[in-house]
Amino acid sequence: MPLSVRLSIFYGSLCIFGGINMPFFPVWLESKGLGAHDISLVLAATMFLRIVAGPVFAFIADRWENRRGVAILLSWMSLASVSLFLLTDSFWPIFFVSALLMSLWPSVTPLVESIAMRATREQGVDYGRVRLWCSITFVMAATGGGWLLEWNPASIIIFCMIGAIAIGAAGAHLLVKERPAAKRLRRPGGQFRISLALARHPLFIVGLLTASLVQATHAVYYAFGTLNWQQLGYGENLIGILWAIGVVAEIILFAFSARVLRRFSAPTLLIIGAGAAILRWTLTAFDPPLWGLFGLQVLHAATFCAAHLGAMHFVAAAAPGSLAATAQSLYGALSSGVVMGTATLIAGPIYQAYGGHAYLLSAALGVLGLAGALWLASRWNGGVLIEDTGDNPKTAGETETGSNDDRDHPERTRPGC
């Protein structure tokens, strides 16, 4: 079976869970008696745990050069964890099961992203065409979940989440076994030193923070979008369609991502995503009519997809190949953990007090993301930031004085852009 097909199938199986969990898990939490503040605590706490869990699992996977094996292990552990929701019925049990599950399942994503980006770089796989299957299954799950919720109690959501992870665990076995790279001559601790050097690089920090801020503009939407639409009188089926419109828009952009990446650099895509976020969330904050809401949902192609493509290609180009999963997990920890977690935690009381006007918080994050993207575009030349040279990692990839000239790394300059 071709590698691109294997990756497509796994991406598809991976995102069924997101299509159920993201729009409807808050509905299940509310059915258990949790208020807006409690919901934001549960969601934010699970995001903060990714700060540690994701990088640890990715570091192990890079060290073992066995990202597939770690992904399979995490998938089956996640299946056991999500099943524990059947035994929970109050805040603290729900909190701890959520924390366990979301320490494990999201840690799979940076592993498969590093595999996919390596396949893009080395074997010419079209990342967008592969990644769009994640969006396709997401929209199918969101639409189907909305339909099921119309005719069933909220408890159906947990059974859907269990089934989704079971499918994801089966899909993980389709990933191709990796062939270890040539033996790297590095004294003990060398991988940690180069990981630390990359994590401390100013441009890498700014790039990750910028992408994280743009993705965090979705915090209010992910946590309270469904609940807000319910309060506005929209039914679950229509809400599922609204979620689906946004994802269909991102699918279309993913399908043409190869052309997009030939025209736009990673920082430019982040600029587009941030600008669209400012527009989308500012207008959403004032409860637009349904026809306007449909149009704003189309902007998800920019606020999520364009920003995601920019982030993935920035991380893949800026980090050395030996730290592929570690670099992706650092982005995941900052984006889905620190920044998204903080935004979600803040969003809870703001939404409780001001309802839909909480989307103005998202617009403000978009402004910060736009500033970071503009700065990154002016400073990064598109090349690797830290050269993997064994015991002494060297700095590269900046346009400022003292950086290496682009001619030293012609094959790394603006990859895919």
XYZ file of C-alpha atoms in Angstrom, residues 14 27 44 54 63 183 197 219 243 251 253 255 264 274 285 288 306 321 359 374 389:
21
model
C -7.259 10.175 13.822
C -22.528 19.507 25.733
C -7.977 24.187 30.031
C 3.575 15.672 24.260
C 15.369 8.804 20.662
C 24.197 6.004 13.555
C 19.213 24.852 21.852
C -10.545 28.974 22.052
C -19.142 23.241 12.160
C -10.579 20.757 3.119
C -7.596 24.764 0.947
C -6.567 20.112 -1.476
C 3.242 31.864 -0.020
C -4.131 36.166 11.853
C -18.942 38.543 18.646
C -24.556 37.993 12.973
C -3.625 28.551 6.372
C 15.474 16.262 10.892
C -15.225 36.331 20.845
C 5.017 40.239 10.546
C 26.353 18.753 14.355
